[in-house]
Short mmCIF file of C-alpha atoms and ligand atoms in Angstrom, two decimals:
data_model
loop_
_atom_site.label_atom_id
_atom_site.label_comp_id
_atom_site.label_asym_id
_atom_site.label_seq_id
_atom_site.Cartn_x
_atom_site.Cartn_y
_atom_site.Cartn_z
CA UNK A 1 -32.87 -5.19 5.88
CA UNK A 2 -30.53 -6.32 3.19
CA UNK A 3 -28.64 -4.23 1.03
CA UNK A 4 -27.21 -4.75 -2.35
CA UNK A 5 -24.52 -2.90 -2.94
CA UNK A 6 -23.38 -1.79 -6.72
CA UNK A 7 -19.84 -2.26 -7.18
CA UNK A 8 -20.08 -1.89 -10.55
CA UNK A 9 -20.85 1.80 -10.09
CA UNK A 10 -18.04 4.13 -11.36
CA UNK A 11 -17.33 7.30 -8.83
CA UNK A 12 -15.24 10.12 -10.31
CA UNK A 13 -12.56 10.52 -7.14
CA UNK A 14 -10.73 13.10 -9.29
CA UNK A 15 -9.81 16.32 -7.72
CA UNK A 16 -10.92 15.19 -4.22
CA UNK A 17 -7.71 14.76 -2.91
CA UNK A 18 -7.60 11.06 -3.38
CA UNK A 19 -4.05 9.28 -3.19
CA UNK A 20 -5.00 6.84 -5.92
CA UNK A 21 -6.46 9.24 -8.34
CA UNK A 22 -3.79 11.53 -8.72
CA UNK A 23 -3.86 12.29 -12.23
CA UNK A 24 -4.53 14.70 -14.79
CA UNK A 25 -4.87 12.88 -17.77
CA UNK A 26 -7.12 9.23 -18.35
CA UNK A 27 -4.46 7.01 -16.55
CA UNK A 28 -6.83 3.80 -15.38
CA UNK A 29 -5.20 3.67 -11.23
CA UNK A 30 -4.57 -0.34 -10.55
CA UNK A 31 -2.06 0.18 -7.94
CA UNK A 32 -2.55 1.45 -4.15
CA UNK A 33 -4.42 -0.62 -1.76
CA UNK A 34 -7.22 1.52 -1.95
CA UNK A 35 -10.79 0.14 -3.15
CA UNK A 36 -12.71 2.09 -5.96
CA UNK A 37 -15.99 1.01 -3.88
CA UNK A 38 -18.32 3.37 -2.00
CA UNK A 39 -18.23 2.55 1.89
CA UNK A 40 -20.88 0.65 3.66
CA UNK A 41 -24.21 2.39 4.22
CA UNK A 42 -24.20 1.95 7.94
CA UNK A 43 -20.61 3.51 8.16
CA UNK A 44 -21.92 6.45 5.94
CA UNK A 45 -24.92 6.55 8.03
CA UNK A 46 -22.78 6.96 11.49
CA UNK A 47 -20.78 9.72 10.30
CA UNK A 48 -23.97 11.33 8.63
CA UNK A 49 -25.82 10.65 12.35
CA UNK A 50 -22.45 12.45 13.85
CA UNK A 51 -22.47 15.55 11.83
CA UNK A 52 -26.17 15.97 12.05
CA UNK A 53 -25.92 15.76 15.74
CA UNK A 54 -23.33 18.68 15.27
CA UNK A 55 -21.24 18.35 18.52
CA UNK A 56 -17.18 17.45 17.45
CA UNK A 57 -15.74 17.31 20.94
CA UNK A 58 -12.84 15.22 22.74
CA UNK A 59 -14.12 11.57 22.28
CA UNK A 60 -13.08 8.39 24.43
CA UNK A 61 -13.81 5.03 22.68
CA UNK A 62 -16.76 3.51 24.55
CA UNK A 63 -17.99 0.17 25.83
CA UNK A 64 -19.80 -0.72 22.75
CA UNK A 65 -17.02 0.32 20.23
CA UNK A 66 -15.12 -2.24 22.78
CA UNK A 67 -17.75 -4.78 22.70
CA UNK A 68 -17.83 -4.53 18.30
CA UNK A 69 -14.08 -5.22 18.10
CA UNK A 70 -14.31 -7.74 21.06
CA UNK A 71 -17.51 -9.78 19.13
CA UNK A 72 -16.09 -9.51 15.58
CA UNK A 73 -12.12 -10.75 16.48
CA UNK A 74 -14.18 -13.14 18.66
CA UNK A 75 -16.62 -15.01 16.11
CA UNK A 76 -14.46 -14.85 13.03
CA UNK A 77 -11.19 -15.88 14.24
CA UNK A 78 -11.49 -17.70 17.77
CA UNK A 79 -9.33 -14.31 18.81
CA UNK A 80 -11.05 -13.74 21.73
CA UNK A 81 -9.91 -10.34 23.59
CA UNK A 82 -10.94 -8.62 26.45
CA UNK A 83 -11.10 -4.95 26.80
CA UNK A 84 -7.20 -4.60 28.85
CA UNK A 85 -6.05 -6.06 25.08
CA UNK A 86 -7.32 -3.53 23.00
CA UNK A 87 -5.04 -0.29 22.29
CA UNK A 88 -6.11 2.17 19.19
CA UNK A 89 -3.28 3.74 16.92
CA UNK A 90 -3.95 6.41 14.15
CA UNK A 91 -2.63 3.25 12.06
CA UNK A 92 -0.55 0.62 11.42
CA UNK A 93 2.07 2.14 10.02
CA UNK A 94 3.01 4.22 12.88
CA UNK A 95 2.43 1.06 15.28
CA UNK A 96 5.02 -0.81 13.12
CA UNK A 97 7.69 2.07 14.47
CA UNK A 98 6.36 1.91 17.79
CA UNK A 99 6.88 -1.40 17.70
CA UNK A 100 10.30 -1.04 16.87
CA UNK A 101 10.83 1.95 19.99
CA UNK A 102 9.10 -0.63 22.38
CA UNK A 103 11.37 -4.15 21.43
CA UNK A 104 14.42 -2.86 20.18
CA UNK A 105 17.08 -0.22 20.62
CA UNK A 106 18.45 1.85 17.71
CA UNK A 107 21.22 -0.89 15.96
CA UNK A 108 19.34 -3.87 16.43
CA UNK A 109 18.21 -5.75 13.96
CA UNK A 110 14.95 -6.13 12.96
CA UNK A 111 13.34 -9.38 10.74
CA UNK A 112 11.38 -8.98 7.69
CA UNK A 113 10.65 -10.72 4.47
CA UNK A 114 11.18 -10.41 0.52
CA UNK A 115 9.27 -9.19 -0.85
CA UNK A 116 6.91 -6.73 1.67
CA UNK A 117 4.97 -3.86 1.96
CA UNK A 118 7.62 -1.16 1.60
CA UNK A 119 7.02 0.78 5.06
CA UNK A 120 8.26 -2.46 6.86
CA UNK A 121 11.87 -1.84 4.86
CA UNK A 122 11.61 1.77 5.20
CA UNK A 123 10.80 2.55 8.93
CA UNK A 124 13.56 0.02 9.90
CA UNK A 125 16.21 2.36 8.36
CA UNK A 126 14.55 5.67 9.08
CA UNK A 127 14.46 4.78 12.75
CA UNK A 128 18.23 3.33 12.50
CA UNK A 129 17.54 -0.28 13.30
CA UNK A 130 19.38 -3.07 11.11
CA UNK A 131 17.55 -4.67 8.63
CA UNK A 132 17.54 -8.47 8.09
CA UNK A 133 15.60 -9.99 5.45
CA UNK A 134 14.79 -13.26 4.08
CA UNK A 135 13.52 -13.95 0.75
CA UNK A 136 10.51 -15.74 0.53
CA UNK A 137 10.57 -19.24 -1.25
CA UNK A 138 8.30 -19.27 -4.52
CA UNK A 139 7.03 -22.81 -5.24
CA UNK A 140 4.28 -23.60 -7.47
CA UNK A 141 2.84 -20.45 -7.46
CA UNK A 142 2.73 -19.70 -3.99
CA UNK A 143 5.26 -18.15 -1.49
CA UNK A 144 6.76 -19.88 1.18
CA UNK A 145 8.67 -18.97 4.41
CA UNK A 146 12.30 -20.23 4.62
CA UNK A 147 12.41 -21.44 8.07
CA UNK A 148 16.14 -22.59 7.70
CA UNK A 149 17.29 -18.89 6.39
CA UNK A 150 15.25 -17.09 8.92
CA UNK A 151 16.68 -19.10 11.86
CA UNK A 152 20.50 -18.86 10.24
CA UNK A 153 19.29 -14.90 9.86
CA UNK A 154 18.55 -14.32 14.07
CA UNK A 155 21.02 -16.32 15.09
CA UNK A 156 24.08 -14.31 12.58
CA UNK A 157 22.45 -10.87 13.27
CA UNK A 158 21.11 -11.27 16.59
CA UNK A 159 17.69 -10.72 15.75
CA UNK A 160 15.33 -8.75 18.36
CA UNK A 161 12.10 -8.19 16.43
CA UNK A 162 10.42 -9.64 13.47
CA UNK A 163 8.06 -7.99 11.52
CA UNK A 164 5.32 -10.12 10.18
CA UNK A 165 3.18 -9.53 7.59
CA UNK A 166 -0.19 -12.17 7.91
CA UNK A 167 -2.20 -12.42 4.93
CA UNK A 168 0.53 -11.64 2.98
CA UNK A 169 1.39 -8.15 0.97
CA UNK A 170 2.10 -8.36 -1.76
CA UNK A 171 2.00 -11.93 -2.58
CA UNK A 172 -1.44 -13.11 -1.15
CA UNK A 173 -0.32 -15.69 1.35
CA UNK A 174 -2.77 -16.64 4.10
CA UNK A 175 0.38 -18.01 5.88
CA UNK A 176 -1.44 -21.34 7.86
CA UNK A 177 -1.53 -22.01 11.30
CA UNK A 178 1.11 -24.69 11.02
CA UNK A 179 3.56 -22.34 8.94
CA UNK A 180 3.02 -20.02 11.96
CA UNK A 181 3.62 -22.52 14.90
CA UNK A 182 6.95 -23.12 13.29
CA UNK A 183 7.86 -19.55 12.92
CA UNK A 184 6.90 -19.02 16.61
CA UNK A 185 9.10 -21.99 17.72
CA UNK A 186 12.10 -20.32 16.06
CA UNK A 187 11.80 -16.84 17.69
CA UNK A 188 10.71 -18.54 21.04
CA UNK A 189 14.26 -20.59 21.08
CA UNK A 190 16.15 -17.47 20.11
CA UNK A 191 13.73 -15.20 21.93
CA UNK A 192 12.59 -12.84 19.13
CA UNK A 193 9.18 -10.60 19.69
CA UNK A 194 6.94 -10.80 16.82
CA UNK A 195 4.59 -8.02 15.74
CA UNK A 196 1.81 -9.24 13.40
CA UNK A 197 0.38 -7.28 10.56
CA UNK A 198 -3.19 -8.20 10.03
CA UNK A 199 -4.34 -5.52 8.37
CA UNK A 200 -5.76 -7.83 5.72
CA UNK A 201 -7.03 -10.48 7.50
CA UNK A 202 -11.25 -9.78 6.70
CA UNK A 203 -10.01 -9.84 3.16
CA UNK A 204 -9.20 -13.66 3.24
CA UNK A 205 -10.91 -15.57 0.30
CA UNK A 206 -12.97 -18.48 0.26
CA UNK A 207 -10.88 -21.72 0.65
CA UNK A 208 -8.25 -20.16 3.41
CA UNK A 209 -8.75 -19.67 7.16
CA UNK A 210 -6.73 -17.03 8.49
CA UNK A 211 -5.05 -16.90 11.99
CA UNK A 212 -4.37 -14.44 13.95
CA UNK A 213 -0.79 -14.93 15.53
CA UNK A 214 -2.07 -14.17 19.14
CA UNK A 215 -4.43 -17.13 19.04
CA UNK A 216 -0.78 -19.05 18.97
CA UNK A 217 1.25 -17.34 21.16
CA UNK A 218 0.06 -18.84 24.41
CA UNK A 219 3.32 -19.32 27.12
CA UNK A 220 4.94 -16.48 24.55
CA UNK A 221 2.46 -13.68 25.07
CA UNK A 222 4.41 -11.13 25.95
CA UNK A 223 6.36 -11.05 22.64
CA UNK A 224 3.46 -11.20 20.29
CA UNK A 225 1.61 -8.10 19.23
CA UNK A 226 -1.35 -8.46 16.55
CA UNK A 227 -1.66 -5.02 14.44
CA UNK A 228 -5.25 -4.41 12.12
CA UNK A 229 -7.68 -1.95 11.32
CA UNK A 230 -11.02 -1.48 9.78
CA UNK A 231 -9.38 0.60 7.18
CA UNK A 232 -8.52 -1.91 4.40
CA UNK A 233 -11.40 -4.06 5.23
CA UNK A 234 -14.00 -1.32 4.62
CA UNK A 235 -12.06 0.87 2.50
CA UNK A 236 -11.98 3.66 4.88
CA UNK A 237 -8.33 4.54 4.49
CA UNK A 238 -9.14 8.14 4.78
CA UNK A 239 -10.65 7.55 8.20
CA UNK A 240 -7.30 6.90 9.89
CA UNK A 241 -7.35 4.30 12.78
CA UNK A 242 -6.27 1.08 13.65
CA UNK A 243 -5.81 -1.33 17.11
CA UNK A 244 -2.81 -3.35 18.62
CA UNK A 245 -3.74 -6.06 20.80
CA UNK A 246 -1.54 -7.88 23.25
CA UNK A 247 -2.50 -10.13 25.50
CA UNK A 248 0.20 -9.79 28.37
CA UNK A 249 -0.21 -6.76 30.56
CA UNK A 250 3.51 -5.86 31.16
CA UNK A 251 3.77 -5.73 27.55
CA UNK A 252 0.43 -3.53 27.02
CA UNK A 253 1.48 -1.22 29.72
CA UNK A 254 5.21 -0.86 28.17
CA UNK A 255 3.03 -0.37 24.68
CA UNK A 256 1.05 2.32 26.23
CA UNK A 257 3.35 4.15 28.20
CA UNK A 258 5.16 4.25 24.77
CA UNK A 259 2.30 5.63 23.36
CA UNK A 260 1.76 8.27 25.82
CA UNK A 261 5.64 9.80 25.02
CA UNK A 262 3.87 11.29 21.96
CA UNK A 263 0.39 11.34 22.65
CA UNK A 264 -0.74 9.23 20.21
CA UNK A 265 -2.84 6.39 22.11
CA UNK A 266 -6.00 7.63 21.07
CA UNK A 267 -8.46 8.26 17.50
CA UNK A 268 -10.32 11.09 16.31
CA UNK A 269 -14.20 11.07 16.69
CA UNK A 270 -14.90 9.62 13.23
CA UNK A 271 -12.53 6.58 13.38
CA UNK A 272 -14.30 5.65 16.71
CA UNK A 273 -17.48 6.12 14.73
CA UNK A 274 -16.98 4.47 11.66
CA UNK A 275 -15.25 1.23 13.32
CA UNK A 276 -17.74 0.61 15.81
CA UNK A 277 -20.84 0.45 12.96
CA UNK A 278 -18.64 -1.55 10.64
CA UNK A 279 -17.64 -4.37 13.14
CA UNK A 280 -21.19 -3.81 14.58
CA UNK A 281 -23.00 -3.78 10.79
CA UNK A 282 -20.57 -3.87 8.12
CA UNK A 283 -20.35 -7.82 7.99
CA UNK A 284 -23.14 -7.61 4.67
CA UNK A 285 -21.01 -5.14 3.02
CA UNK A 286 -17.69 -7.19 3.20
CA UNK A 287 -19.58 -10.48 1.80
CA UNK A 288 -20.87 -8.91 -0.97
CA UNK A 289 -17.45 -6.54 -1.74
CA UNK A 290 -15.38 -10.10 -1.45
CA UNK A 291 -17.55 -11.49 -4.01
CA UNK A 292 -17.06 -9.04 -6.85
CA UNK A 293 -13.34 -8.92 -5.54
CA UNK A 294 -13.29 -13.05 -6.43
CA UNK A 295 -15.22 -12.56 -9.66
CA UNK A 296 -12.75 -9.70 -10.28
CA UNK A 297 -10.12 -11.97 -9.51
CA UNK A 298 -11.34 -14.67 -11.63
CA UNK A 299 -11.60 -12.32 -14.83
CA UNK A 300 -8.39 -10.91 -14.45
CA UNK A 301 -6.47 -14.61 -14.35
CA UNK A 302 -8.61 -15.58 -17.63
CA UNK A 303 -8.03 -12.11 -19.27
CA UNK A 304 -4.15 -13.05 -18.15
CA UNK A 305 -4.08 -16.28 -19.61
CA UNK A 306 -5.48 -15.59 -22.59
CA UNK A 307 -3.42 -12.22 -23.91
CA UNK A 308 -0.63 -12.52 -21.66
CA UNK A 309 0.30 -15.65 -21.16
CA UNK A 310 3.70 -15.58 -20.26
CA UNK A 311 3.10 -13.10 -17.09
CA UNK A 312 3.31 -15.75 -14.23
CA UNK A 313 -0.08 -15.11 -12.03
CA UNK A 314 0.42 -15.50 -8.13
CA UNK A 315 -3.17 -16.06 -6.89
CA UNK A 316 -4.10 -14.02 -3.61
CA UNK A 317 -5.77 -16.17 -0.71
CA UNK A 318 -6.45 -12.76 0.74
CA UNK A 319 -6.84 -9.26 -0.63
CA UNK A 320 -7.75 -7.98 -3.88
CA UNK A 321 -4.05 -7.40 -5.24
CA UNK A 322 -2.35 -9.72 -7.84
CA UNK A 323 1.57 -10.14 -7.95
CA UNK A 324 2.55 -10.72 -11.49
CA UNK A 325 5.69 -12.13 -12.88
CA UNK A 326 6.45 -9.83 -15.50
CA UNK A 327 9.87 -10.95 -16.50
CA UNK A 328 9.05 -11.99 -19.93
CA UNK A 329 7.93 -8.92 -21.08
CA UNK A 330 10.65 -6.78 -19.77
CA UNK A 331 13.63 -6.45 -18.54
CA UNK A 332 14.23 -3.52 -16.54
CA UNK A 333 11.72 -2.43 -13.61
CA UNK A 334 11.85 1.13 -14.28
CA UNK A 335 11.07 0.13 -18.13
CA UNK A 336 8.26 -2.17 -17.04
CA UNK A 337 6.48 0.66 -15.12
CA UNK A 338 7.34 3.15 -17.71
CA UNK A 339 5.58 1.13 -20.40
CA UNK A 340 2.38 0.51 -18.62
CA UNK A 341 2.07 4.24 -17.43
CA UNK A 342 2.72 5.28 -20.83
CA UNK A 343 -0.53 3.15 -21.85
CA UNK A 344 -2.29 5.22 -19.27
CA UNK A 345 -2.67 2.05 -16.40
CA UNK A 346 -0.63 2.43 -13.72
CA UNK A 347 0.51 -0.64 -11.53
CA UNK A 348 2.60 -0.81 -8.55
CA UNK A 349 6.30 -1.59 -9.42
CA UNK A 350 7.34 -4.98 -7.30
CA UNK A 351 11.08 -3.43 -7.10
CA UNK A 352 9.33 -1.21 -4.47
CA UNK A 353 8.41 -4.54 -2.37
CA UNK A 354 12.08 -5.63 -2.15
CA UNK A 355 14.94 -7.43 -4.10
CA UNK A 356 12.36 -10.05 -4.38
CA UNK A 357 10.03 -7.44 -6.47
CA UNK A 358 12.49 -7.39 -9.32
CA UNK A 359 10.18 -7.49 -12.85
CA UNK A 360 7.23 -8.04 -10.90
CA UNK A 361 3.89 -5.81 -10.65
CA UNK A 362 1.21 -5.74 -8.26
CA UNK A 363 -2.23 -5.35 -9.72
CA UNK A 364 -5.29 -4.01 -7.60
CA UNK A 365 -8.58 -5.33 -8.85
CA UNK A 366 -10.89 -3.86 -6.62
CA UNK A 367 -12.63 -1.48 -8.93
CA UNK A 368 -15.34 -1.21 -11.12
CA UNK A 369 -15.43 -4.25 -13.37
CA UNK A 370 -15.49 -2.20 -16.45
CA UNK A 371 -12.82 -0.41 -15.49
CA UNK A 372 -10.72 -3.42 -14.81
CA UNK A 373 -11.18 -4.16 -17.94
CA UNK A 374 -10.30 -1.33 -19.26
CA UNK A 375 -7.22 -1.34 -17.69
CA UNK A 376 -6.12 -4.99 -18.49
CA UNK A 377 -6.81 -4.12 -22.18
CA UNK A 378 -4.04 -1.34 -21.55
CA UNK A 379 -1.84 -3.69 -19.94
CA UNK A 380 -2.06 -5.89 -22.95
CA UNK A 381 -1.18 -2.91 -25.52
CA UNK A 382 1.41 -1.86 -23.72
CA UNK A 383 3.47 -5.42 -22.98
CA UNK A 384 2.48 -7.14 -26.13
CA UNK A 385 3.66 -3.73 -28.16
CA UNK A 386 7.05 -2.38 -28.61
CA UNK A 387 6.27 0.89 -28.28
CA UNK A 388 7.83 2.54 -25.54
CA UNK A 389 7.47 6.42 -24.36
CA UNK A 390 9.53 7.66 -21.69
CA UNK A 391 6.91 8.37 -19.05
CA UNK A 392 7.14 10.51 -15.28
CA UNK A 393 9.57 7.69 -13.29
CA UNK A 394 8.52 5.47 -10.49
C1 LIG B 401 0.39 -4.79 5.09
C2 LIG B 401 -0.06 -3.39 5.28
N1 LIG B 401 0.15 -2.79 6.46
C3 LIG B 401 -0.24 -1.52 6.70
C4 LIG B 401 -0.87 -0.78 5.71
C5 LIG B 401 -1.26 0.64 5.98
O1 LIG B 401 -1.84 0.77 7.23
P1 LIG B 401 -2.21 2.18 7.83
O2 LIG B 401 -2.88 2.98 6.77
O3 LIG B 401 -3.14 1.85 8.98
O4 LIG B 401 -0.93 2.81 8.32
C6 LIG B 401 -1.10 -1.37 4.45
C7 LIG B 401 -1.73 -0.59 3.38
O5 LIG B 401 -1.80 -0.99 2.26
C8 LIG B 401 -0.69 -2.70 4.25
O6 LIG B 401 -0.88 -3.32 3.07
#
């Protein structure tokens, strides 16, 4: 039976705890990856059939949780795993720093790009590796990997691991299979592992085909790990829970005897749950939430070009956050975030993403379209006015 979702429906998350929400004034949140959308039915309807059931005991993921992920990796991407691939990790974040523990030693260096998610800079230093970065090449609105710098980068630094971020955050890319055949040629020659974040690979957008860097890695399989989840993709953050696949079994058993050091190889009874029924049933969900996330999308560019024109728009092939070019409204980061908190909207600062980020914002326009708008109309006040409050810093 089909469902239509309403993701125009506003839901107060105020006092419930919610990362996003965090404030006690009218502040408009347009900044954490985190969707303002209620959750599938089917995925509510699992947990609901869990609790009514009533028993919380020690759960093991089962054949046709296996089967979901299996059929779902399968049909959309030509990934095709078997069960011996599949590991489970409370999330991605922690398997990036596994990662790390299971390539390198503390002291080597580890690859990344400029800008990126912040954890990928942090966890490097916080578990004492080096880290290496190369900027990523803006042309024409669109980011490109500098497969000249990255090569000159392993070879100087001795590069062990590279951390890979495919789609893209923050700047959208869904990097194509040719951009990633030449990045895998590069760490083959100089023997560099490469662990994949995919965590926003379901939220490609029509027009792009995204690929998961396993489906490359062929002769090379035992230095390519694929992270995801069902997190981002059904907005499920809370949930906690995400896979690492491998397709070389030295490598998986290294992974997993890694894993077992700490105990932390396996997922709590709802994140078994709710991924099984959304790879199983979730599939209507996703369509529909991608299509308010492109009309959302859409909006946002015209709202852009039309009151502020000289922000330079990056448009996402995947996900539902923006990466602005603010530097001709500002000229200080801290400034630039202070300003648009102080107009109650509240943006992530690009400084936070790297060098790279410097006068740069990343919008997140999944929400409630009426909210959005709300929020760009703040944006507008605040960078077209000279006003300027000293607000909490970033
Ligand atoms: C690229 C990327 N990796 C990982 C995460 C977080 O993953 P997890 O919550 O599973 O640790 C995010 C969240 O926004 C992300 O954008």
């Amino acid at each position: 039976m089909l469902v239509l979702y309403n993701f125009d429906e506003i839901i107060d998350r105020c006092n419930t705890g919610s990362f996003k929400w965090h404030y006690t004034d009218e502040t408009i949140p347009l900044w954490v990856a985190d969707m303002d959308f209620k959750a599938a039915q089917p995925i509510l309807a699992a947990i609901e059939q869990v609790t009514q059931h009533g028993i919380l005991g020690y759960t093991v993921p089962t054949e046709p949780l296996y089967q979901a992920i299996i059929d779902w990796h399968g049909s959309r991407y030509d990934l095709w795993l078997d069960q011996q691939d599949i590991l489970f990790s409370p999330g991605v974040v922690p398997s990036l720093v596994l990662m790390m523990k299971v390539f390198t030693e503390v002291g080597d260096a580890v690859l990344i790009n400029d800008p990126i998610y912040t954890p990928f800079m942090t966890k490097v230093l916080d578990n004492d590796r080096k880290l290496v970065t190369s900027a990523l090449q803006e042309v024409e609105g669109r980011y490109h990997l500098d497969l000249v710098d990255i090569e000159a980068k392993i070879i100087e630094h001795k590069v062990k691991l590279y951390l890979f971020c495919n789609p893209h955050n923050p700047g959208g890319r869904v990097w194509t299979a040719d951009e990633l055949e030449a990045l895998l040629f590069i760490c083959k020659k100089h023997d560099v592992a490469i662990v994949s974040d995919e965590i926003h690979q379901d939220l490609t957008l029509s027009g792009h085909t995204f690929t998961p860097f396993l489906t490359l890695a062929k002769d090379y399989e035992h230095k390519v790990v694929n992270l995801t989840s069902m997190t981002k993709t059904f907005n499920i953050a809370g949930i906690k829970g995400s896979m690492i696949f491998a397709k070389d079994s030295g490598l998986l058993s290294k992974i997993n005897q890694q894993q077992r050091l700490s105990d932390e190889h396996e997922l709590n009874l709802f994140a078994y749950t709710a991924m099984r029924s959304a790879y199983e049933q979730g599939d209507e969900w996703l369509a529909q939430a991608l299509t308010y996330i492109e009309a959302n999308i859409d909006l946002t560019l015209q709202f852009l070009e039309e009151h502020l024109p000289k922000i330079k728009v990056m448009r996402p092939e995947a996900s539902y956050l923006i990466w602005l070019d603010c530097s001709a409204y500002a000229q200080d980061d801290q400034m630039l975030y202070d300003k648009l908190r102080a107009a109650k909207v509240e943006l992530s600062a690009g400084i936070k993403y790297g060098g790279e980020g410097h006068l740069k914002m990343r919008l997140n326009v999944a929400c409630p379209k009426a909210l959005l708008i709300e929020g760009l109309n703040r944006m507008q006040t605040a960078l077209n006015s000279d006003v300027f409050n000293i607000v909490d810093s970033i």
